[in-house]
Tab-separated table of C-alpha atoms in Angstrom:
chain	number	residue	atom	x	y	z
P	6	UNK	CA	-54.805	60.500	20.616
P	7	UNK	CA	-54.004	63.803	19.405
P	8	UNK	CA	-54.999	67.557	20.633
P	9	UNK	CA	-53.928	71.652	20.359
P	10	UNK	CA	-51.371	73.202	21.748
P	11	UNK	CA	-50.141	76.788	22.004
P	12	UNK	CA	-47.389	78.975	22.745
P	13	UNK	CA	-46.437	82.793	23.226
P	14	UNK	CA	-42.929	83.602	22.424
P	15	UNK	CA	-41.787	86.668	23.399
P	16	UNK	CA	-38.859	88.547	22.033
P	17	UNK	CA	-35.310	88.571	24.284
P	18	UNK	CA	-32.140	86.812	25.129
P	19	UNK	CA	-33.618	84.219	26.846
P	20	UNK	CA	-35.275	81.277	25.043
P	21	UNK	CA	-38.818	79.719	25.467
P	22	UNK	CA	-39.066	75.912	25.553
P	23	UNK	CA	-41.471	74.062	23.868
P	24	UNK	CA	-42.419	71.754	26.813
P	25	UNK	CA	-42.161	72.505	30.600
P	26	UNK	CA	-41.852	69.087	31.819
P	27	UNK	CA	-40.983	66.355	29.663
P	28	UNK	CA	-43.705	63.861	28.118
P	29	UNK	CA	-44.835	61.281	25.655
P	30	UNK	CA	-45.803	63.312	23.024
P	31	UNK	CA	-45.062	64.665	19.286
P	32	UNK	CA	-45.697	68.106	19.303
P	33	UNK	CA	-46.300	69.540	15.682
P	34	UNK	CA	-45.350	73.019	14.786
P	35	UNK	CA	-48.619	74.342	12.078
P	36	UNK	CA	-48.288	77.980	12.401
P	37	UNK	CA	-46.468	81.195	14.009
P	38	UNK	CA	-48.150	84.243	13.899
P	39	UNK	CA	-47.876	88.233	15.235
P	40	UNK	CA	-49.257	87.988	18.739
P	41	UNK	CA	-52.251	90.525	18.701
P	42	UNK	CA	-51.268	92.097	22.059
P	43	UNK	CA	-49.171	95.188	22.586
P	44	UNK	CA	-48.103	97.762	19.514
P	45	UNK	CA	-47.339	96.006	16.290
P	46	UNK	CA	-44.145	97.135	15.074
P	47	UNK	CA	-42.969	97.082	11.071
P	48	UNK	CA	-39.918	95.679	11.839
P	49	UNK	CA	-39.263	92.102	11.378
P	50	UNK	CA	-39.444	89.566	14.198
P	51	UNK	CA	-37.430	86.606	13.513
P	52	UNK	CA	-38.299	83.296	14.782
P	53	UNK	CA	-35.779	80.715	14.910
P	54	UNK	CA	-35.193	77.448	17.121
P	55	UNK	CA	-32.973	75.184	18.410
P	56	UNK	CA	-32.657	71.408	19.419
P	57	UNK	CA	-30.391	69.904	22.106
P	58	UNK	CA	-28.325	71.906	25.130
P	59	UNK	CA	-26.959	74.139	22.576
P	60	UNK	CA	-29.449	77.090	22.003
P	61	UNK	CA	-26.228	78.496	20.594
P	62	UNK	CA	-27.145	76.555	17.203
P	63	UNK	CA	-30.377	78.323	15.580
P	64	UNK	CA	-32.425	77.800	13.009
P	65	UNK	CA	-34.821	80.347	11.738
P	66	UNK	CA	-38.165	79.156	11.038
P	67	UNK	CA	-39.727	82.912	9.460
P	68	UNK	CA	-39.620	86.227	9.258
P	69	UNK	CA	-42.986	88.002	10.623
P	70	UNK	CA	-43.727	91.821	10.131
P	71	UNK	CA	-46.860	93.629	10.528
P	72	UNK	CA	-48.765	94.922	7.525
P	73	UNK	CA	-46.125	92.432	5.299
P	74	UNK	CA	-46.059	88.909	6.781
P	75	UNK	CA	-48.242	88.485	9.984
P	76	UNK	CA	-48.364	84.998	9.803
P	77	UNK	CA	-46.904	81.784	8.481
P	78	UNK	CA	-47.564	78.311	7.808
P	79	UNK	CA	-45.467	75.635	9.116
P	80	UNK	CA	-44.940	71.512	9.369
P	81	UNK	CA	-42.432	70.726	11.962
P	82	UNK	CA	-42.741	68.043	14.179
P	83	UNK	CA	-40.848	67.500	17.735
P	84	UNK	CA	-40.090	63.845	19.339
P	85	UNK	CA	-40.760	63.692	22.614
P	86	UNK	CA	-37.084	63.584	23.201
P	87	UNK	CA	-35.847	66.774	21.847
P	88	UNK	CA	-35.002	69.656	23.988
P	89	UNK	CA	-36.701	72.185	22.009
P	90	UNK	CA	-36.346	75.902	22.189
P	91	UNK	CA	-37.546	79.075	20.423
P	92	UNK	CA	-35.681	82.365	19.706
P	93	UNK	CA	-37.269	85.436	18.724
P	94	UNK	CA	-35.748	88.566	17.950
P	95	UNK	CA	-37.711	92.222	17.285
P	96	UNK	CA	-40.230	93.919	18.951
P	97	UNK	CA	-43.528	91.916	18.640
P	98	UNK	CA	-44.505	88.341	20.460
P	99	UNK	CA	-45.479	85.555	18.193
P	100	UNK	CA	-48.190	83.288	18.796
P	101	UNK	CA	-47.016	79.317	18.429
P	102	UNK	CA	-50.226	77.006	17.606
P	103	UNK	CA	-50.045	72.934	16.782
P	104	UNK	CA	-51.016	69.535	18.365
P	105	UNK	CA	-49.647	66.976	19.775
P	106	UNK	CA	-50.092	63.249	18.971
P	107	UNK	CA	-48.831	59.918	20.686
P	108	UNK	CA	-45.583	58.444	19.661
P	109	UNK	CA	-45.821	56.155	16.935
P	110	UNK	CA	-42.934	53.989	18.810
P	111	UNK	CA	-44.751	53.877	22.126
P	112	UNK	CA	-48.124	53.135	20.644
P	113	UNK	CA	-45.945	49.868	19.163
P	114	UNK	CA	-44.539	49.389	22.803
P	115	UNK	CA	-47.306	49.056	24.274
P	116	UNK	CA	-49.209	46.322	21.724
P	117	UNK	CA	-46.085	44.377	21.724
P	118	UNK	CA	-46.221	44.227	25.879
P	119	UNK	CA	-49.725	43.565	25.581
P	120	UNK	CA	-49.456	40.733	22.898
P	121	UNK	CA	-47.032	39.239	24.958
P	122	UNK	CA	-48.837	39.177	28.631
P	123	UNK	CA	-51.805	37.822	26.366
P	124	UNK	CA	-49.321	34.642	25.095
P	125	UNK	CA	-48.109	34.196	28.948
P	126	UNK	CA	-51.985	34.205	30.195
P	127	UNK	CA	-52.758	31.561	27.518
P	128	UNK	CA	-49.713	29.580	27.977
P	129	UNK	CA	-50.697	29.775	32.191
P	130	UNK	CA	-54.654	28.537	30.818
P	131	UNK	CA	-53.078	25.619	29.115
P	132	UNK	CA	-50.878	24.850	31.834
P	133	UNK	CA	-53.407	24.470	34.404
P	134	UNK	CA	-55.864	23.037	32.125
P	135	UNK	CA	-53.326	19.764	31.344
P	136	UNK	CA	-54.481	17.083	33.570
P	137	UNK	CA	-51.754	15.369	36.357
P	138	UNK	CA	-51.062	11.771	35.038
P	139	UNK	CA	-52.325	8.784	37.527
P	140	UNK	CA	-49.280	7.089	39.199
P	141	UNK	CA	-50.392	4.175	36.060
P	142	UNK	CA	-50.147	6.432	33.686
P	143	UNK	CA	-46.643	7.947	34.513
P	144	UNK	CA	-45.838	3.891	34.314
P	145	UNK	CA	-46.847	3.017	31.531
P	146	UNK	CA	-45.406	6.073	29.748
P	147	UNK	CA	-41.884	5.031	30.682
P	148	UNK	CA	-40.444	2.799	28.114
P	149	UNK	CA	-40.336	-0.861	28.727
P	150	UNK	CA	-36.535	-3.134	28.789
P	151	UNK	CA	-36.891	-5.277	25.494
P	152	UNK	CA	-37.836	-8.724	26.331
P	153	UNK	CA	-37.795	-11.834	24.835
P	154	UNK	CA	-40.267	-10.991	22.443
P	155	UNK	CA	-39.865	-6.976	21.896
P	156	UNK	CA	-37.226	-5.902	19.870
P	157	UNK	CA	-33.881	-4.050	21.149
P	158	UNK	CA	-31.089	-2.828	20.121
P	159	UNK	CA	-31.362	-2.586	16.178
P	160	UNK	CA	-34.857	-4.427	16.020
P	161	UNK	CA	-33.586	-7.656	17.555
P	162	UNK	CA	-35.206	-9.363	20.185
P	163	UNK	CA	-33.808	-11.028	23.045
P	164	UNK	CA	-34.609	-14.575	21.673
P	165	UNK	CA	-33.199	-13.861	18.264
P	166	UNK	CA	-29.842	-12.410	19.768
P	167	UNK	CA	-29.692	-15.629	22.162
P	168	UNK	CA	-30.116	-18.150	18.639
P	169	UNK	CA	-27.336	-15.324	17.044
P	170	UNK	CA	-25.099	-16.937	19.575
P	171	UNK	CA	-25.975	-20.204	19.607
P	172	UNK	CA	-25.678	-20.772	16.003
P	173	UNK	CA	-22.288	-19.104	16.064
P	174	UNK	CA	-21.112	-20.522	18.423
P	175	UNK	CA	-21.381	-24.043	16.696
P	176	UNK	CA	-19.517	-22.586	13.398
P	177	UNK	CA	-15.863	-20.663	13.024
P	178	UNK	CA	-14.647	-19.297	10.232
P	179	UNK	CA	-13.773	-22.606	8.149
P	180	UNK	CA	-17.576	-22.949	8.101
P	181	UNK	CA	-18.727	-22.538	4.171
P	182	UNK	CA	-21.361	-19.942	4.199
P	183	UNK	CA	-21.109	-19.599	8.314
P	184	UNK	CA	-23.364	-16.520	8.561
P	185	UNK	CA	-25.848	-17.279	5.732
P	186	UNK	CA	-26.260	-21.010	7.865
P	187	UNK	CA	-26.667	-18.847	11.546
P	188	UNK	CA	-29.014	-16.198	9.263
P	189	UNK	CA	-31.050	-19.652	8.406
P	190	UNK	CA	-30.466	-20.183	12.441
P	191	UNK	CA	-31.724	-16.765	13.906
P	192	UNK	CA	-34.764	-16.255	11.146
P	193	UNK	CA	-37.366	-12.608	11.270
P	194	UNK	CA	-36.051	-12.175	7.922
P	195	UNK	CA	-32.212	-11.379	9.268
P	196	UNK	CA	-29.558	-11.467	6.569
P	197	UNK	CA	-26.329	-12.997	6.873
P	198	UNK	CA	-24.370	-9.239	7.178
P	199	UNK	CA	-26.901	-8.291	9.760
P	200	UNK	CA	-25.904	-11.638	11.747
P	201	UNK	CA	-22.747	-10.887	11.290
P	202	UNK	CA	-22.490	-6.759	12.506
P	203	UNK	CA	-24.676	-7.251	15.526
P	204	UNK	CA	-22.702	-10.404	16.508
P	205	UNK	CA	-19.439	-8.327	16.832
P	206	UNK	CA	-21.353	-5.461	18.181
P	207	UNK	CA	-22.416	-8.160	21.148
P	208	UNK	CA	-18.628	-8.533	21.789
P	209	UNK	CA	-19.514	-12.436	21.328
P	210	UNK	CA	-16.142	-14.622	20.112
């Protein structure tokens, strides 16, 4: 979104601000030039401006005087921040013309809050859209206690830990080959080291 704006400055102490109110857009300085009102005078009006509280702290932007330099192109663009002020000095008012355009950073704002209430609605969507699990269902989601024949702890089932036991039970350590005979005892393909960590991991003596 962009459109014109312009401005009469008139010469005197007291300064002319670029906006009345403050706002959301760029403004963009394209051109100063002798107002066409009132007597044009041959000497020099200088146009200068400041930024901030400090209209101490000029800058001159040209030098315009009739018959010599009526006019004069500029490029200057204001952020919708800046206090801006002109300055002109002489005897003739100069005519400020430009446009004004959205800020880049609030046109980014603005996508960014609307890409984001577009992830919440379709996060909401989803949410209501996900069925309510059946009493059933919720049950037999919820994992089951090993049993007898469903492995635990490590892959061993109930059965297999109760044989561990057993068979260890009926050895000691003076037993050649005690945990490759209880290995033979337990079977699923457990070696004699696995017989022999998970039986000290069940505390067993």
């Amino acid at each position: 979104m962009s459109g014109f704006w312009g401005l009469e400055v008139k010469p005197g102490a007291k300064p002319t601000p670029l906006r009345k109110q403050p706002g959301e857009m760029v403004m963009v300085l394209k051109q100063a030039a002798l107002a066409p009102t009132g007597k044009l005078s041959a000497d020099p009006s200088v146009l200068s401006v400041s930024v901030g509280s400090d209209t101490n702290e000029r800058f001159v932007l040209c030098h315009l005087a009739s018959g010599k330099c009526e006019q004069w192109a500029i490029d200057l663009g204001f952020g919708p921040d800046e206090e801006v002020n002109f300055h002109l000095t002489g005897k003739c008012a100069v005519h400020l013309t430009g446009f004004y355009e959205m800020d880049d950073d609030s046109d980014d704002e603005d996508e960014m809050d609307s890409e984001e209430e577009e992830m919440a609605r379709m996060q909401k969507q989803k949410t209501e859209a996900k069925p309510t699990p059946t009493p059933k269902q919720a049950a037999a989601a919820k994992p089951q206690p090993a049993g007898a024949g469903t492995p635990g702890a490590a892959g061993w089932t109930a059965a297999q830990e109760a044989a561990l036991k057993k068979a260890a039970a009926a050895t000691d350590a003076s037993t050649p080959n005690r945990w490759a005979k209880v290995a033979e005892k337990v079977g699923g393909g457990k070696s004699k080291d696995a017989c022999k960590k998970h039986f000290k991991e069940l505390g067993a003596k």
